[in-house]
Each structure stands twice: as structure tokens, then as C-alpha cells.
Coordinates of C-alpha atoms in Angstrom, one line a residue:
Chain H
X254 CA 72.5 24.8 44.6
X255 CA 76.0 26.0 44.1
X256 CA 78.3 25.4 41.1
X257 CA 82.0 24.9 41.8
X258 CA 83.5 24.5 38.4
X259 CA 86.7 26.0 39.7
X260 CA 87.4 22.9 41.7
X261 CA 88.1 21.3 38.3
X262 CA 89.9 23.9 36.3
X263 CA 92.0 25.2 39.2
X264 CA 93.6 21.8 39.7
X265 CA 96.5 21.1 37.4
X266 CA 96.2 17.4 38.1
X267 CA 92.6 17.3 37.0
X268 CA 93.2 19.4 33.9
X269 CA 96.1 17.1 33.0
X270 CA 94.0 14.0 33.4
X271 CA 91.2 15.5 31.3
X272 CA 93.7 16.4 28.6
X273 CA 95.3 12.9 28.6
X274 CA 91.9 11.3 28.5
X275 CA 90.7 13.5 25.6
X276 CA 93.9 12.6 23.7
X277 CA 93.4 8.9 24.3
X278 CA 89.7 9.0 23.4
X279 CA 90.5 10.9 20.2
X280 CA 93.4 8.6 19.3
X281 CA 91.3 5.5 19.9
X282 CA 88.4 6.9 17.9
X283 CA 90.7 7.8 15.0
X284 CA 92.5 4.5 15.1
X285 CA 89.5 2.4 15.2
X286 CA 87.7 4.6 12.7
X287 CA 90.5 4.0 10.2
X288 CA 90.9 0.3 10.9
X289 CA 87.1 0.0 11.0
X290 CA 86.9 1.7 7.6
X291 CA 89.4 -0.7 6.1
X292 CA 87.6 -3.7 7.5
X293 CA 84.3 -2.3 6.3
X294 CA 85.8 -1.9 2.8
X295 CA 86.8 -5.6 2.8
X296 CA 83.4 -6.8 4.3
X297 CA 81.3 -4.7 1.9
X298 CA 83.4 -5.8 -1.1
X299 CA 82.7 -9.5 -0.1
X300 CA 79.1 -8.7 -0.5
X301 CA 79.6 -6.6 -3.6
X302 CA 81.5 -9.4 -5.4
X303 CA 79.0 -12.0 -4.0
X304 CA 81.9 -14.2 -2.9
X305 CA 80.3 -17.5 -2.2
X306 CA 80.0 -18.3 1.5
X307 CA 82.0 -15.3 2.7
X308 CA 79.2 -12.9 1.6
X309 CA 76.8 -14.6 4.0
X310 CA 79.4 -14.3 6.7
X311 CA 79.7 -10.6 6.0
X312 CA 76.0 -10.1 6.1
X313 CA 75.6 -12.0 9.4
X314 CA 78.5 -10.1 10.8
X315 CA 77.0 -6.7 9.9
X316 CA 73.6 -7.7 11.3
X317 CA 75.0 -9.0 14.6
X318 CA 77.1 -5.8 15.1
X319 CA 74.3 -3.5 14.3
X320 CA 71.7 -5.3 16.4
X321 CA 73.6 -5.7 19.6
X322 CA 74.8 -3.0 22.0
X323 CA 78.3 -1.8 21.8
X324 CA 78.9 -2.4 25.5
X325 CA 78.1 -6.1 25.2
X326 CA 80.5 -6.4 22.3
X327 CA 83.1 -4.5 24.3
X328 CA 82.8 -6.8 27.3
X329 CA 83.0 -9.8 25.1
X330 CA 86.2 -8.7 23.4
X331 CA 87.7 -7.4 26.7
X332 CA 86.7 -10.2 29.1
X333 CA 85.2 -13.1 27.1
X334 CA 87.4 -13.8 24.2
X335 CA 90.7 -13.3 26.0
X336 CA 89.7 -16.0 28.4
X337 CA 88.8 -18.3 25.6
X338 CA 91.7 -17.6 23.1
X339 CA 94.2 -16.6 25.7
X340 CA 95.3 -13.1 24.7
X341 CA 95.8 -10.4 27.3
X342 CA 96.5 -7.0 25.9
X343 CA 96.5 -3.7 27.5
X344 CA 93.0 -2.3 28.1
X345 CA 93.3 0.2 25.3
X346 CA 94.1 -2.5 22.8
X347 CA 90.9 -4.4 23.8
X348 CA 89.0 -1.2 23.3
X349 CA 90.6 -0.7 19.9
X350 CA 89.7 -4.2 18.8
X351 CA 86.1 -3.8 20.0
X352 CA 85.6 -0.4 18.5
X353 CA 87.2 -1.4 15.2
X354 CA 84.8 -4.3 14.9
X355 CA 81.8 -2.1 15.9
X356 CA 82.7 0.7 13.5
X357 CA 83.2 -1.7 10.7
X358 CA 79.7 -3.0 10.9
X359 CA 78.2 0.5 10.6
X360 CA 80.6 1.7 7.9
X361 CA 80.1 -1.5 5.9
X362 CA 76.4 -0.9 5.6
X363 CA 76.9 2.7 4.5
X364 CA 79.5 1.7 1.8
X365 CA 77.1 -0.9 0.5
X366 CA 74.5 1.8 -0.1
X367 CA 77.2 3.8 -1.8
X368 CA 78.0 1.0 -4.3
X369 CA 74.4 1.0 -5.3
X370 CA 74.6 4.8 -5.9
X371 CA 77.3 4.5 -8.6
X372 CA 75.5 4.8 -12.0
X373 CA 75.2 1.5 -13.8
X374 CA 76.5 3.1 -17.0
X375 CA 79.9 3.5 -15.5
X376 CA 80.2 -0.2 -14.7
X377 CA 79.0 -1.1 -18.2
X378 CA 81.4 1.3 -19.8
X379 CA 84.3 -0.1 -17.8
X380 CA 83.3 -3.6 -18.6
X381 CA 83.1 -2.7 -22.3
X382 CA 86.6 -1.4 -22.1
X383 CA 87.7 -4.8 -20.7
X384 CA 88.6 -3.5 -17.2
X385 CA 89.0 -6.3 -14.7
X386 CA 86.3 -6.5 -12.1
X387 CA 88.7 -5.9 -9.2
X388 CA 90.3 -2.8 -10.9
X389 CA 86.8 -1.5 -11.7
X390 CA 85.9 -1.8 -8.0
X391 CA 89.1 -0.2 -6.8
X392 CA 89.3 2.6 -9.3
X393 CA 85.7 3.4 -10.2
X394 CA 83.2 2.1 -7.7
X395 CA 84.9 2.4 -4.4
X396 CA 86.2 6.0 -4.6
X397 CA 82.8 7.2 -5.9
X398 CA 80.9 5.3 -3.3
X399 CA 83.0 6.9 -0.6
X400 CA 82.6 10.3 -2.1
X401 CA 78.8 9.9 -2.4
X402 CA 78.4 8.6 1.2
X403 CA 81.0 10.9 2.7
X404 CA 78.6 12.9 4.8
X405 CA 76.9 9.8 6.1
X406 CA 80.3 8.3 7.0
X407 CA 81.3 11.5 8.6
X408 CA 78.3 11.8 10.8
X409 CA 78.4 8.1 11.6
X410 CA 81.9 8.5 12.8
X411 CA 81.0 11.5 15.0
X412 CA 78.1 9.5 16.5
X413 CA 80.4 6.5 17.1
X414 CA 82.9 8.8 18.7
X415 CA 80.3 10.1 21.1
X416 CA 79.7 6.5 22.3
X417 CA 83.3 5.6 23.0
X418 CA 82.9 6.7 26.6
X419 CA 81.8 3.2 27.5
X420 CA 85.4 2.0 27.1
X421 CA 86.0 3.5 30.6
X422 CA 84.0 0.5 31.8
X423 CA 86.8 -1.9 30.9
X424 CA 89.5 0.3 32.5
X425 CA 90.7 2.4 29.6
X426 CA 91.9 5.8 31.0
X427 CA 89.9 7.7 28.4
X428 CA 88.0 11.0 28.8
X429 CA 85.1 9.5 30.6
X430 CA 87.3 7.6 33.0
X431 CA 89.2 10.8 33.8
X432 CA 85.8 12.4 34.6
X433 CA 84.8 9.5 36.8
X434 CA 88.1 9.7 38.7
X435 CA 87.7 13.5 39.3
X436 CA 84.1 12.9 40.3
X437 CA 85.2 10.3 42.9
X438 CA 87.7 12.8 44.3
X439 CA 85.6 16.0 44.4
X440 CA 82.0 14.7 44.5
X441 CA 81.1 17.6 42.1
X442 CA 79.3 15.2 39.7
X443 CA 77.3 17.8 38.0
X444 CA 80.2 20.1 37.2
X445 CA 82.4 17.2 36.2
X446 CA 79.9 15.7 33.7
X447 CA 79.0 19.1 32.3
X448 CA 82.7 19.6 31.7
X449 CA 83.0 16.2 30.0
X450 CA 80.0 16.8 27.9
X451 CA 81.4 20.1 26.7
X452 CA 84.7 18.5 25.9
X453 CA 83.0 15.7 24.0
X454 CA 80.9 18.2 22.0
X455 CA 83.9 20.3 21.2
X456 CA 85.9 17.3 20.0
X457 CA 83.0 16.1 17.9
X458 CA 82.8 19.6 16.3
X459 CA 86.5 19.6 15.6
X460 CA 86.4 16.1 14.0
X461 CA 83.4 17.2 11.9
X462 CA 85.2 20.3 10.7
X463 CA 88.4 18.3 10.0
X464 CA 86.6 15.7 8.0
X465 CA 84.6 18.2 6.1
X466 CA 87.8 20.1 5.3
X467 CA 89.4 16.9 4.0
X468 CA 86.6 16.2 1.5
X469 CA 88.1 18.2 -1.4
X470 CA 91.6 17.0 -0.5
X471 CA 90.5 13.4 -0.9
X472 CA 88.2 13.7 -3.8
X473 CA 89.9 16.2 -6.1
X474 CA 87.6 15.4 -9.0
X475 CA 84.7 16.9 -7.0
X476 CA 86.5 20.2 -6.8
X477 CA 84.5 22.9 -8.6
X478 CA 86.2 24.0 -11.8
Chain R
X286 CA 59.1 -21.1 35.4
X287 CA 62.6 -21.2 37.0
X288 CA 62.3 -24.9 37.6
X289 CA 61.4 -25.6 34.0
X290 CA 64.6 -23.9 32.8
X291 CA 66.8 -25.7 35.3
X292 CA 65.1 -29.0 34.4
X293 CA 65.9 -28.5 30.7
X294 CA 69.2 -26.7 30.8
X295 CA 70.8 -28.0 34.0
X296 CA 71.7 -26.4 37.3
X297 CA 73.8 -23.2 36.8
X298 CA 72.9 -22.6 33.2
X299 CA 69.1 -22.9 33.5
X300 CA 69.1 -20.4 36.4
X301 CA 71.2 -18.0 34.4
X302 CA 69.1 -18.2 31.3
X303 CA 65.9 -17.8 33.3
X304 CA 67.3 -14.7 35.2
X305 CA 68.6 -13.1 32.0
X306 CA 65.2 -13.5 30.3
X307 CA 63.4 -12.3 33.4
X308 CA 65.6 -9.2 33.5
X309 CA 65.0 -8.6 29.8
X310 CA 61.5 -7.4 30.7
X311 CA 63.0 -4.3 32.3
X312 CA 65.0 -3.6 29.2
X313 CA 61.7 -3.8 27.3
X314 CA 59.8 -1.6 29.7
X315 CA 62.6 1.1 29.7
X316 CA 62.6 1.0 25.9
X317 CA 58.8 1.4 25.8
X318 CA 59.0 4.3 28.2
X319 CA 61.7 6.0 26.1
X320 CA 59.8 5.4 22.9
X321 CA 56.4 6.6 24.2
X322 CA 57.7 9.5 26.3
X323 CA 60.3 10.5 23.7
X324 CA 57.6 10.2 21.0
X325 CA 55.3 12.6 22.8
X326 CA 58.0 15.2 23.4
X327 CA 59.2 14.7 19.8
X328 CA 55.7 15.4 18.5
X329 CA 55.5 18.7 20.3
X330 CA 59.1 19.6 19.1
X331 CA 58.3 18.6 15.5
X332 CA 55.2 20.8 15.4
X333 CA 57.1 23.7 16.9
X334 CA 60.1 23.1 14.6
X335 CA 57.9 23.1 11.5
X336 CA 55.6 26.0 12.7
X337 CA 55.9 29.4 11.1
X338 CA 57.1 31.0 14.4
X339 CA 60.8 31.8 13.9
X340 CA 61.9 32.1 17.5
X341 CA 60.1 29.0 18.6
X342 CA 61.6 27.2 15.7
X343 CA 65.1 28.2 16.8
X344 CA 64.4 26.9 20.3
X345 CA 63.2 23.5 18.9
X346 CA 66.2 23.3 16.6
X347 CA 68.5 24.1 19.5
X348 CA 66.9 21.3 21.6
X349 CA 67.4 18.8 18.8
X350 CA 71.0 19.9 18.2
X351 CA 71.9 19.9 21.9
X352 CA 70.6 16.5 22.8
X353 CA 71.9 14.9 19.7
X354 CA 75.3 16.1 20.6
X355 CA 75.3 15.1 24.2
X356 CA 76.5 11.4 24.5
X357 CA 73.8 9.2 26.1
X358 CA 76.4 8.1 28.7
X359 CA 76.9 11.7 29.8
X360 CA 73.1 12.2 29.9
X361 CA 72.8 9.2 32.2
X362 CA 75.7 10.5 34.4
X363 CA 74.3 14.0 34.5
X364 CA 70.7 12.9 35.4
X365 CA 71.7 9.9 37.5
X366 CA 74.6 11.3 39.4
X367 CA 74.9 15.0 38.7
X368 CA 71.4 16.3 39.4
X369 CA 71.0 14.4 42.7
X370 CA 74.3 15.8 44.0
X371 CA 73.6 19.4 43.0
X372 CA 70.0 19.3 44.4
X373 CA 70.8 17.1 47.3
X374 CA 68.0 14.6 46.6
X375 CA 68.0 10.9 45.8
X376 CA 66.9 10.0 42.3
X377 CA 65.7 6.5 41.8
X378 CA 67.5 4.7 38.9
X379 CA 64.2 4.0 37.1
X380 CA 63.4 7.7 37.0
X381 CA 66.9 8.8 36.1
X382 CA 67.2 6.2 33.3
X383 CA 63.7 7.0 32.0
X384 CA 64.4 10.7 31.9
X385 CA 67.7 10.3 30.1
X386 CA 66.4 7.9 27.5
X387 CA 63.2 10.0 26.9
X388 CA 65.3 13.1 26.3
X389 CA 67.7 11.2 24.1
X390 CA 64.9 9.5 22.1
X391 CA 62.9 12.8 21.7
X392 CA 65.8 14.6 20.1
X393 CA 66.3 11.9 17.4
X394 CA 62.7 11.2 16.8
X395 CA 62.0 14.9 16.4
X396 CA 64.8 15.1 13.9
X397 CA 63.5 12.1 11.9
X398 CA 59.9 13.4 12.0
X399 CA 61.0 16.9 11.0
X400 CA 62.7 15.4 7.9
X401 CA 59.4 13.6 7.1
X402 CA 57.3 16.8 7.5
X403 CA 59.7 18.8 5.4
X404 CA 59.7 16.2 2.6
X405 CA 55.9 16.9 2.1
X406 CA 55.6 19.2 -0.9
X407 CA 55.0 22.9 -0.1
X408 CA 51.9 22.8 -2.3
X409 CA 50.1 20.7 0.4
X410 CA 50.6 23.5 2.9
X411 CA 49.6 26.1 0.5
X412 CA 46.5 24.3 -0.7
X413 CA 45.3 23.7 2.9
X414 CA 45.9 27.3 3.8
X415 CA 44.0 28.4 0.7
X416 CA 41.1 26.4 1.9
X417 CA 41.2 28.4 5.1
X418 CA 42.3 25.7 7.5
X419 CA 44.1 26.8 10.7
X420 CA 47.7 25.8 11.4
X421 CA 46.7 23.0 13.8
X422 CA 44.1 21.7 11.4
X423 CA 46.5 21.7 8.5
X424 CA 48.9 19.7 10.7
X425 CA 46.3 17.3 11.9
X426 CA 44.3 16.7 8.7
X427 CA 46.8 17.1 5.9
X428 CA 50.4 16.9 7.1
X429 CA 50.4 14.3 9.8
X430 CA 48.7 11.5 7.9
X431 CA 51.3 11.8 5.2
X432 CA 54.3 12.4 7.5
X433 CA 53.4 9.3 9.6
X434 CA 53.6 7.2 6.5
X435 CA 56.9 8.5 5.5
X436 CA 58.5 8.4 9.0
X437 CA 57.3 5.0 10.0
X438 CA 60.4 3.1 8.7
X439 CA 63.0 5.3 10.3
X440 CA 61.0 5.4 13.5
X441 CA 60.9 1.6 13.7
X442 CA 64.7 1.7 12.9
X443 CA 65.3 4.1 15.7
X444 CA 63.6 1.8 18.2
X445 CA 66.5 -0.5 17.7
X446 CA 68.9 2.3 18.8
X447 CA 66.7 2.8 21.9
X448 CA 66.8 -0.8 22.9
X449 CA 70.6 -0.8 22.5
X450 CA 70.8 2.5 24.3
X451 CA 69.1 1.0 27.4
X452 CA 72.1 -1.2 27.9
X453 CA 74.0 1.8 29.3
X454 CA 71.5 2.4 32.1
X455 CA 73.1 -0.2 34.3
X456 CA 75.9 2.3 34.9
X457 CA 73.6 4.3 37.1
X458 CA 72.2 1.3 38.9
X459 CA 69.3 0.4 36.7
X460 CA 68.4 -3.3 36.9
X461 CA 68.0 -4.9 33.5
X462 CA 69.5 -7.6 31.2
X463 CA 72.8 -5.8 31.1
X464 CA 73.2 -5.5 34.9
X465 CA 72.2 -9.1 35.7
X466 CA 74.4 -10.4 32.8
X467 CA 77.4 -8.5 34.0
X468 CA 76.9 -9.8 37.5
X469 CA 76.8 -13.4 36.3
X470 CA 79.8 -12.9 34.1
X471 CA 81.8 -11.7 37.2
X472 CA 80.5 -14.6 39.3
X473 CA 83.1 -17.4 39.8
X474 CA 80.6 -20.1 38.8
X475 CA 81.6 -22.5 36.1
X476 CA 79.3 -22.3 33.1
X477 CA 78.9 -18.6 33.5
X478 CA 82.2 -17.5 32.1
X479 CA 82.3 -14.1 30.3
X480 CA 82.6 -15.9 26.9
X481 CA 79.4 -17.7 27.6
X482 CA 77.3 -14.9 29.2
X483 CA 78.2 -12.1 26.8
X484 CA 77.3 -13.9 23.6
X485 CA 74.1 -15.1 25.3
X486 CA 73.2 -11.5 26.2
X487 CA 74.1 -10.4 22.7
X488 CA 71.8 -13.1 21.4
X489 CA 68.9 -11.8 23.6
X490 CA 69.5 -8.2 22.4
X491 CA 69.7 -9.5 18.8
X492 CA 66.4 -11.3 19.1
X493 CA 64.8 -8.0 20.3
X494 CA 66.5 -5.8 17.7
X495 CA 66.8 -7.9 14.5
X496 CA 63.1 -8.3 13.8
X497 CA 62.6 -4.6 14.2
X498 CA 65.6 -3.9 11.8
X499 CA 64.0 -6.3 9.3
X500 CA 60.6 -4.7 9.7
X501 CA 62.1 -1.2 9.3
X502 CA 63.9 -2.2 6.1
X503 CA 60.7 -3.7 4.7
X504 CA 58.7 -0.6 5.5
X505 CA 61.4 1.5 3.9
X506 CA 61.2 -0.5 0.7
X507 CA 57.4 -0.4 0.7
X508 CA 56.8 3.2 1.7
X509 CA 59.9 4.8 0.4
X510 CA 62.8 6.3 2.5
X511 CA 63.1 9.8 3.9
X512 CA 66.8 10.1 3.3
X513 CA 67.1 7.6 6.1
X514 CA 70.7 7.1 5.0
X515 CA 71.4 10.5 6.5
X516 CA 70.3 9.4 9.9
X517 CA 73.3 7.8 11.5
X518 CA 72.8 4.5 13.2
X519 CA 73.7 4.6 16.8
X520 CA 75.6 1.8 18.4

């Protein structure tokens, strides 16, 4: 048994590939995280307002997303749907679409729990003041639900980020695919995947720190006086 | 059985459905191995993690942190490709996939169960100790029966994550629903286009996972939740 990590870090080409892969993985995770959050806000509000018809659609959507593996969803959006509907985007766009839809299912369920956590008195007070239901949702319920569920959303995002490696399977040149390429060149699988794992963990820790730091920026009323 | 499917569903499609369902059994076997193996390791880790021995507790906490942070895909690559290369031995995909999923499941289950044990009031420990019970007896007679009740719902919920997790094992050559489905989707046979096969596979996974999700939610409502909202759902 002999470890040869230097075969990776001495090569400028490999380090460049890893850096590019890490950047793409992060960018896709952030992009689909934000888009997924927006979609989740819409989906969960459909259920919150009990919009006839659409609320059942939202429920079914969330259940299907949460009860099927990401990789099956990914293959469907990358290989199945394009054939049926006739779109052919770059690989990363297919990954962005699949990840956005996947993230939205998980975020939606967390948000729904957040709405339930907003004290009923606030809703009653706002209604007594004659605030419209949509305004009430936008100004009172949604921000508080997000603040209440912030740590859940945060760790869910980190866990979802750690699973994005599967997008290498549809040809996206992300961090995992950079690792697989280096592995195929050097045959140092153990060293390569240890390196990848460390990069993934470091990125996850960075995301976590960043999101935790943003908490008081986003929810100023939570700041201790 | 195969003939029955082709008789009802026609030539290419009946064969496909039969093969997908036949391969699903390996998905179930792998999930069971991960659940049982992971559960046994998690039991030990939970006991260590909640024991009064500080250094042992740190090791258990480190184990949980490490294997919750390592992506399952990396675990599969490391055990399925990395270890064989570094040791110069062949590892059968069954063994590699089982080890990876057992380790993965054990870290999450240990964390769920630790939460359950810690949610039991300190008075229970103190009362049992005052009665002169040993640590293991306290665990077995007082803590476990209560902790099992509390952790049942999140454990059932986590089984869903295990089933979904097994879908990654095809990457290291494990034969299951995912691998046979992907093979059919790539095959140039009409009636097995990717937009037919992948929804079909999703349906099979859904039929495995959804009842468990519903059951977990029902248990949660009946037995109360252990801050299960803090346990992230894995895709």
C-alpha cells in the first residue's frame, strides 16, 4: 500500500480541472438552490392558500420528488423529457433543471412546516386589521416561516449539495467528473476520491458558514437588541 | 412469470416490466442489508455516544460527523474503486455496495437515535441510577424501551432515504433496478425510450418509498416527533 497524492497535486492540469469542477458544482448548487427555493415558495403557497386543484398537484409533486431517487429524476430530465418535448440544452442546464425541481420538493415541505409554526394570533391580528391574505402571507407569514426553518433549510441545502455529484453521470463537468477523469488517467482511485471527499466537505463547511453568517443580515428583526 | 407479463403487456414492454420488477428484489435486499447492518452499528455507536465516557463519546461523535459529511457517492467510489486499487484485491460489487450503505446508514441512524435518547428526561437516568442499576441495565430496561418508541417514526422515514440511496450503487457495478433500467433506456428498442423507462422506474421506487413515508408520518403524529424536522431528508 502506497499513497501517491502528489500525482494529483503536482499536476497543474489536474488541479485546474478540480478547481473548475468545484466552481461548476458550487455554481449549480447555488443556482438550483435559489431557483428551487423560489419554486418551493410558490408550491408551498399553493398548499397554504388551498388553491383548488393546484394544491393537490403541489402535494403530488412534492411526494413524487421526495419518494424517488435524484438520479432517476436526473436521467428523466436529461434523457427522457428532451426526447419527448424536443429541447436539447447543454448538460449543465439539464442538471440545473433536475436539481431545481429536486430541491424545490424538499424545500417546499420544510416551508410548509414553517407556516404552521407562525403563531395563529399574528394571522388573526393581521386579518382584524383588514390586511389582504396575499399581503399577510408575503409580509408576515413567509418571512417568519423562513426565519423559523432557517437551520433546516440550511442543512437541507448542504445535504442536497453533497448529492450533486450524480450530475457527472449525465456528462456535466462538475467536481465528481473531474475526479473520475483524473482517476482514469492516473489509476490512483483511492487518492483521487479522498481528495474529492475533502473538497466536498470543505465546500459544504464553507456553504454552511456563509449561510449561518447571512442569517442576521436577512432577518434583521431577529438581531439581539 | 415472464410469459405472463409478455402475454398481458405485449412483446418488448412486458419483458421490460418483468425484468425491472425482478431487479427490484436486489434493491430491496441491499436496502435491508443497509438497514439491518447499519442499525446494528448505529446501536453500538448510540450507546457509546450516550455513555458517560468522554473520550469514547468523542470518537462516536466523530464517526457520526465524518460519515454524515462524506457524500454517499464518494463512499461508493472509495470502497468500490479506491480500496481495491490501493490493496490490489478485487471487491465484489455486492460487498462494496453493502459496506458503503451500511456505513452511510449507521451514521444517520446513530444520529437519529442519539436524539431520541437525549430527549429522555435526565430524571429517568438519575432515578435508575439511584436504584443501583448498572449502565447497561439502565440502557436496556429504562432508556431503550422509551427511545425506541420515540425514534420509530424517523427511523422508518430514514428507510426511504436508504432505498433511494441504493440507486447509486449501479455506479460501481451493482445489479439492481437502476442498472437494468438504465440498460433498457439506452437500448435502441422502440417502447423502451428513456421517457418511458425512467418514469416507470420512478413509479417502482415510489411504490417502495411512499408507503414508508406515509407510515412514518402516521407514527410521527401518533408517537410524537423527535425534532425530526431537524433531520434533513436525503435525496
